[in-house]
PDB file of C-alpha atoms in Angstrom:
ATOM      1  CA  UNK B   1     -13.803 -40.381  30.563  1.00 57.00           C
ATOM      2  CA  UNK B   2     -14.996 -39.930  27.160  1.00 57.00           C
ATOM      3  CA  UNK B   3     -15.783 -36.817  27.474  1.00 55.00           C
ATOM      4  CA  UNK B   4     -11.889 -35.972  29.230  1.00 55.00           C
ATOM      5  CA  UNK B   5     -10.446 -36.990  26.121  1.00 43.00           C
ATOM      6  CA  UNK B   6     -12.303 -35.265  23.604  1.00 48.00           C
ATOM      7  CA  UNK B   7     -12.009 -31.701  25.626  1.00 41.00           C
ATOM      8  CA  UNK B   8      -7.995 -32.965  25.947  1.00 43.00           C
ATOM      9  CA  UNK B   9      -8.504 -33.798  21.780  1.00 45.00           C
ATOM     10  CA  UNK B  10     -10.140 -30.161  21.136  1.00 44.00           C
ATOM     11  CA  UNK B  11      -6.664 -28.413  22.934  1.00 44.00           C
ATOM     12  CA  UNK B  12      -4.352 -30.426  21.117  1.00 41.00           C
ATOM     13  CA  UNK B  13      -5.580 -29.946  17.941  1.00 39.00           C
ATOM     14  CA  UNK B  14      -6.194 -25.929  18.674  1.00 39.00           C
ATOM     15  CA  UNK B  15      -2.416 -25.817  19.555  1.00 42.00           C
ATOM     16  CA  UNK B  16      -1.455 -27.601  16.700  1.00 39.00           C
ATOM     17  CA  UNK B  17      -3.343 -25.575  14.328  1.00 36.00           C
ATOM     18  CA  UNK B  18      -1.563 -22.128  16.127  1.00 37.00           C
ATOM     19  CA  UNK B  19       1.535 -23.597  15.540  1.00 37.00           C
ATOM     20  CA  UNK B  20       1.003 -24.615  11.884  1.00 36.00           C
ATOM     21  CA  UNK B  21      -0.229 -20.851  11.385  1.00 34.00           C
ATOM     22  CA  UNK B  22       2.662 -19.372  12.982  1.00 34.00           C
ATOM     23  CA  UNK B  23       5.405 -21.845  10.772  1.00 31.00           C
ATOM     24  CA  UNK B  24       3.472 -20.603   7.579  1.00 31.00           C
ATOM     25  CA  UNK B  25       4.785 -17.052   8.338  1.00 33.00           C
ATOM     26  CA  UNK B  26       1.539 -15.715   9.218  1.00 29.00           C
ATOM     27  CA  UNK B  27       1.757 -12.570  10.994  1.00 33.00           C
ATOM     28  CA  UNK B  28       0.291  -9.879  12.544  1.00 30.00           C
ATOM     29  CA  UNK B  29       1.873  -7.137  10.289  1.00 36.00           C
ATOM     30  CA  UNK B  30      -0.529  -8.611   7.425  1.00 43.00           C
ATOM     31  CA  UNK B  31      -2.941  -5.448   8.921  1.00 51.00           C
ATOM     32  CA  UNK B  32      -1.021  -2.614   7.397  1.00 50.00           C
ATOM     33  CA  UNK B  33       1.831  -1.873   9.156  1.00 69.00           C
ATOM     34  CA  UNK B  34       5.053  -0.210   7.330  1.00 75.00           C
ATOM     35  CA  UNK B  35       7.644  -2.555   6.376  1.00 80.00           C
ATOM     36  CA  UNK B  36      11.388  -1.280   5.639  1.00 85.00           C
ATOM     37  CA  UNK B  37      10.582  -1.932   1.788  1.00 92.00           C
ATOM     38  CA  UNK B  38      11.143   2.127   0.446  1.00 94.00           C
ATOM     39  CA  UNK B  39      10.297   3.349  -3.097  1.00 96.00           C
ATOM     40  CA  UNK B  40      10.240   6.862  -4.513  1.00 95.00           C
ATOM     41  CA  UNK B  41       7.224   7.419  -6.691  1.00 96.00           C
ATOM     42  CA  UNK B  42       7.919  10.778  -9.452  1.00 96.00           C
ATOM     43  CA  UNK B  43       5.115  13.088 -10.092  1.00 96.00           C
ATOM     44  CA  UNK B  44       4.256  14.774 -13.290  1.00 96.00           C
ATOM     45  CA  UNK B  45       1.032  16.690 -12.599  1.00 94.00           C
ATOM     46  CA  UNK B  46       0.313  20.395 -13.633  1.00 93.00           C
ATOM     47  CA  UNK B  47       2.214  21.710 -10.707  1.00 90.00           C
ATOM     48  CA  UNK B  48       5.221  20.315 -12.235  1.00 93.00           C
ATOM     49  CA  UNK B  49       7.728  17.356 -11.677  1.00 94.00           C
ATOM     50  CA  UNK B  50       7.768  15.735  -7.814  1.00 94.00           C
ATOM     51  CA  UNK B  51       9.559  13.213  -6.445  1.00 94.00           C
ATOM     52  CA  UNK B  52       8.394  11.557  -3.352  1.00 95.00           C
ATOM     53  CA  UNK B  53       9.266   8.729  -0.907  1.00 94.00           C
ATOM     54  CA  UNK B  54       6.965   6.183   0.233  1.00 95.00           C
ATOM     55  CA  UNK B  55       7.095   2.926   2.718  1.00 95.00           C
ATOM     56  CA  UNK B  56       5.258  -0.190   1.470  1.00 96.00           C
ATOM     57  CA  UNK B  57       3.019  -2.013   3.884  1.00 95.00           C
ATOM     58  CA  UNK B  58       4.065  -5.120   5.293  1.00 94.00           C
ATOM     59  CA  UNK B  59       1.515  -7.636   3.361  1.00 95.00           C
ATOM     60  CA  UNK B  60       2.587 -10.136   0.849  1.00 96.00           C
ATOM     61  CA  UNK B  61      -0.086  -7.467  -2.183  1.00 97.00           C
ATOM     62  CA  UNK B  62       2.733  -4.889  -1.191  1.00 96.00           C
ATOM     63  CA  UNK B  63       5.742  -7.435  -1.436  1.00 96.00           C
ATOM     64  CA  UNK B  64       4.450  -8.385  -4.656  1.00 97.00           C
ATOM     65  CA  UNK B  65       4.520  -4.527  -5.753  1.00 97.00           C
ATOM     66  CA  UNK B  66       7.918  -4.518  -4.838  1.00 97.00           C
ATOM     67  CA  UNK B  67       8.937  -7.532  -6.641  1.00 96.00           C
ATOM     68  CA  UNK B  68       7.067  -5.604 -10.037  1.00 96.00           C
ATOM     69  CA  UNK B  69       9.213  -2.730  -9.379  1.00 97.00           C
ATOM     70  CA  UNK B  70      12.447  -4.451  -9.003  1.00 96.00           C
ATOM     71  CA  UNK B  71      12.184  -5.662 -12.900  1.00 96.00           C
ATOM     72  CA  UNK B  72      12.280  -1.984 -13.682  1.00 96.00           C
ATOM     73  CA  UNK B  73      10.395   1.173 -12.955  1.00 97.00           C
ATOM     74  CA  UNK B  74       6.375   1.536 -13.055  1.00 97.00           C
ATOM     75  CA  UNK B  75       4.789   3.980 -15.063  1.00 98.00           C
ATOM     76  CA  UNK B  76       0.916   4.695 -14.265  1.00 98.00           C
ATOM     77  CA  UNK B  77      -1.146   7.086 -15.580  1.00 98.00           C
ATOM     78  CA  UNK B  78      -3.595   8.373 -13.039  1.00 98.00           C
ATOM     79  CA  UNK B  79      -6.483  10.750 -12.927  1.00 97.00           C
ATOM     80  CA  UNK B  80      -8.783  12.018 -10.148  1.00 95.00           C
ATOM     81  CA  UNK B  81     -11.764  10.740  -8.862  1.00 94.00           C
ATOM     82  CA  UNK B  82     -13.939  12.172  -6.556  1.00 92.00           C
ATOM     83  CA  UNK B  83     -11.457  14.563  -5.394  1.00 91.00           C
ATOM     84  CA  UNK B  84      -9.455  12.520  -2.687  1.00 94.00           C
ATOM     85  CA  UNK B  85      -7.561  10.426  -4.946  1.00 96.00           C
ATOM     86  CA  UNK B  86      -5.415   9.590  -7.918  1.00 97.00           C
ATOM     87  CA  UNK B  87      -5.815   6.243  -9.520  1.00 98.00           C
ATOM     88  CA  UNK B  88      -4.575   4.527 -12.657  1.00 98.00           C
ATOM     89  CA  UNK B  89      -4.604   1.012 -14.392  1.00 98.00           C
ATOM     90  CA  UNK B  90      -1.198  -1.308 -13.188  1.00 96.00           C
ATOM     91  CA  UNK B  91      -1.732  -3.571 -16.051  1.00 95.00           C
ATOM     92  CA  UNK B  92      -1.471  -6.375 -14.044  1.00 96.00           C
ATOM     93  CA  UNK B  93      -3.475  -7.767 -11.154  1.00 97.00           C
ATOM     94  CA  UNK B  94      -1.651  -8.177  -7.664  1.00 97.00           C
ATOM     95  CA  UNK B  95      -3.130 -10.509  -4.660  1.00 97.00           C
ATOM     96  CA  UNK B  96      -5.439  -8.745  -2.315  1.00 96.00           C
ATOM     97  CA  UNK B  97      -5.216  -8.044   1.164  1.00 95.00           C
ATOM     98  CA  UNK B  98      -8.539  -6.353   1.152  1.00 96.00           C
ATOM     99  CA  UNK B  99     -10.048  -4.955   4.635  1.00 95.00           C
ATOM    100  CA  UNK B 100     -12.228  -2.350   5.705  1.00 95.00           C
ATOM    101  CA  UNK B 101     -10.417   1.010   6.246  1.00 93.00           C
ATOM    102  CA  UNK B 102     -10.419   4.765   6.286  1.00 95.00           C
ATOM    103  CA  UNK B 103      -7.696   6.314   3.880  1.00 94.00           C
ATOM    104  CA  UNK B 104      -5.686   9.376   5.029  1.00 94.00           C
ATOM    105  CA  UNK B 105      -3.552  11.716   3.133  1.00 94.00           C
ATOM    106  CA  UNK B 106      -0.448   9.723   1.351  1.00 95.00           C
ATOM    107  CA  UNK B 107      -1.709   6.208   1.545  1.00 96.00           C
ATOM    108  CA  UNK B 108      -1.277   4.002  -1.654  1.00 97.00           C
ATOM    109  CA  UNK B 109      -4.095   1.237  -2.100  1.00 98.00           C
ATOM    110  CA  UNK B 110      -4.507  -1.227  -3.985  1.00 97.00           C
ATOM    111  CA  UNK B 111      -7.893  -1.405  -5.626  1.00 95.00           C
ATOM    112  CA  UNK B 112      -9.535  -4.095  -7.205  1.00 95.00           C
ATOM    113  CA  UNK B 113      -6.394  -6.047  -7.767  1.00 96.00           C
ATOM    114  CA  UNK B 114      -5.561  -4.035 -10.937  1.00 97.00           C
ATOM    115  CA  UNK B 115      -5.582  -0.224  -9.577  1.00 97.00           C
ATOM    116  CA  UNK B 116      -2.921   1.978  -7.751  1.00 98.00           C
ATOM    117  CA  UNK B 117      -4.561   5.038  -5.852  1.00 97.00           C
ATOM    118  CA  UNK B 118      -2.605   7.505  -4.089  1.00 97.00           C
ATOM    119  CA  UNK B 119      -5.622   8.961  -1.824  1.00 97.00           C
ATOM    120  CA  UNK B 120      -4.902  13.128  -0.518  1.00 95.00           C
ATOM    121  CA  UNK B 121      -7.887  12.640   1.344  1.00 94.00           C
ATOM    122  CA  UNK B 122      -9.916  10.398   3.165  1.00 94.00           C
ATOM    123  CA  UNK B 123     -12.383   7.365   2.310  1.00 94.00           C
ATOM    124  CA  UNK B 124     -13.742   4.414   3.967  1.00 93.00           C
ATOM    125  CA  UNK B 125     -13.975   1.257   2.009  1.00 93.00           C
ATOM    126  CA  UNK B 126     -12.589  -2.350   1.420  1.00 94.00           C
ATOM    127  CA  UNK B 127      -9.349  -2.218   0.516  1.00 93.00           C
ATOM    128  CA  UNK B 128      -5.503  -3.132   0.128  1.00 96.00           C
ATOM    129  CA  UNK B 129      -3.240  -0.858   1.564  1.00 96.00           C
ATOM    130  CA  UNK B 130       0.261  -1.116  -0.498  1.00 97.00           C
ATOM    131  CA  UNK B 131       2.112   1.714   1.482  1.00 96.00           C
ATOM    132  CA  UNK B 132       2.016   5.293   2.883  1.00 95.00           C
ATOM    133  CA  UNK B 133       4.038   8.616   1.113  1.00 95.00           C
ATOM    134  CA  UNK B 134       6.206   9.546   3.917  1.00 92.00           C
ATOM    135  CA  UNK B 135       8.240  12.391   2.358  1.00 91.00           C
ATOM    136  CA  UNK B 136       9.243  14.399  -0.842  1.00 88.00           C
ATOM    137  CA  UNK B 137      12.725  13.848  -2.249  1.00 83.00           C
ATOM    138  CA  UNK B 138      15.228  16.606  -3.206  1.00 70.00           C
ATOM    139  CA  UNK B 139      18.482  15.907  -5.302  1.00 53.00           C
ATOM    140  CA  UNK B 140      21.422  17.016  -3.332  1.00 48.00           C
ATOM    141  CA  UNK B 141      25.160  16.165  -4.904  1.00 45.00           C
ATOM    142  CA  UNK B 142      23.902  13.669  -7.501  1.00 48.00           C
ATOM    143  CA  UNK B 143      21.760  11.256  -4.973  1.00 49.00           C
ATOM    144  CA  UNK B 144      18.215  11.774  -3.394  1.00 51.00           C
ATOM    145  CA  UNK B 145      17.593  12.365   0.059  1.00 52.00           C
ATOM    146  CA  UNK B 146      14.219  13.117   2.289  1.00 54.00           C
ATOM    147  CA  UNK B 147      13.051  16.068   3.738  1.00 57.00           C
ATOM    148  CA  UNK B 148      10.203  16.365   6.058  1.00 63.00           C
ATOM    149  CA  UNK B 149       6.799  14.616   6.296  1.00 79.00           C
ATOM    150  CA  UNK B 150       4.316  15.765   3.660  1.00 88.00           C
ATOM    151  CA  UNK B 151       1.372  17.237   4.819  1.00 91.00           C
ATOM    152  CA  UNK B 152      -1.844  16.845   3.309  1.00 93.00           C
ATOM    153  CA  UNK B 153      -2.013  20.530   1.435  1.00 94.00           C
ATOM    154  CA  UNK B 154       1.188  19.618   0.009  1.00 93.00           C
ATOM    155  CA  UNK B 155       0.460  16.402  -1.495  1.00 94.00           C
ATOM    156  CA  UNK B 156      -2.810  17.993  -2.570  1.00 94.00           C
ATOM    157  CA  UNK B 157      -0.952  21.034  -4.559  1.00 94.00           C
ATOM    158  CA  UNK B 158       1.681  17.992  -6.073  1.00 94.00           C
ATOM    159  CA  UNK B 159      -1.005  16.053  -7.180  1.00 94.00           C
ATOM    160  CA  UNK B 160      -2.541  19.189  -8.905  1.00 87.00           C
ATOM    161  CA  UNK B 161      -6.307  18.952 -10.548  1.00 89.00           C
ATOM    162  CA  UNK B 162      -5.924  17.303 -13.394  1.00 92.00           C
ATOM    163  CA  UNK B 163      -4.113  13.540 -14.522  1.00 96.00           C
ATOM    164  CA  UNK B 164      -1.123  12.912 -13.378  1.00 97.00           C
ATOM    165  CA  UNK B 165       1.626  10.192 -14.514  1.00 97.00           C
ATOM    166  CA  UNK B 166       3.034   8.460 -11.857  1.00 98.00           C
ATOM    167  CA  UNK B 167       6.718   6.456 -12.017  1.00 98.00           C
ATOM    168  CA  UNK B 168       7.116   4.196  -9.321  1.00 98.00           C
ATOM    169  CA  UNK B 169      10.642   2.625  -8.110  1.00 97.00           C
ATOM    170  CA  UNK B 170      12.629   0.621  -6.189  1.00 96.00           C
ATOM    171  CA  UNK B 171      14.726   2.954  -3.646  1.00 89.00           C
ATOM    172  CA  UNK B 172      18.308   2.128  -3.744  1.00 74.00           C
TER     173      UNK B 172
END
């Protein structure tokens, strides 16, 4: 009998403790999926002046991002390292959502806390992933509006070789 009610004890309290986790808000989409949070990020590199469009990730390092950028725009200066990314100083420290995960072409991570990287090539490491460049933006009749997917060699040539400054924003 004793032992009845303890197995009976060990399910009620795992229940309770899934639906404690679930009223918290904890989700699923805390392992990098897109969220509908948009920004536009504009390039100065040697290849000239960019502007691009990015999705933030659906994590609460990325929602904090987006609250940063909603007091005003978000200027980083960023040079290369290792040739596969650009990363500057944010000049504040953001939480972390760190995991272990392979970078691609357009993702922005968060690094240490402190850093912004926009990666144009791949890496495996622990890290944050804030959102993904999904597009460059073109000025048409006074407003900005997205063209196609970037590819790779194109956010390569927009990055250019050297240091780039970096102005991140809220999309309205």
């Amino acid at each position: 009998m004793k032992k009845i009610f303890i197995v009976l004890m060990s399910i009620f309290l795992l229940a309770s403790t899934a639906c404690a986790n679930g009223s918290r808000g904890i989700k699923s989409s805390d392992k990098g999926e897109l969220s509908d949070m948009k920004i536009s990020i504009q390039i100065t590199s040697d290849s000239g002046s960019h502007s691009l469009a990015a999705t933030l990730a659906d994590n609460s390092s990325a929602t904090a991002f987006y609250e940063l950028m909603k007091k005003g725009p978000l200027t980083v200066d960023m040079h290369d390292y290792g040739n596969f990314e650009k990363v500057g100083p944010l000049g504040t420290k953001l939480p972390r959502n760190d995991t272990q995960i392979t970078t691609q072409a357009g993702d922005i991570i968060l690094y240490q806390g402190n850093q912004i990287t926009i990666y144009y090539d791949t890496n495996s490491w622990n890290f944050t992933r804030l959102g993904k460049v999904v597009s460059t933006l073109r000025q048409s009749s006074g407003t900005a509006s997205s063209t196609t997917t970037i590819t790779q060699a194109e956010l390569k040539k927009i990055l250019g070789k050297g240091d780039v400054t970096a102005v991140f924003s809220v999309m309205e």
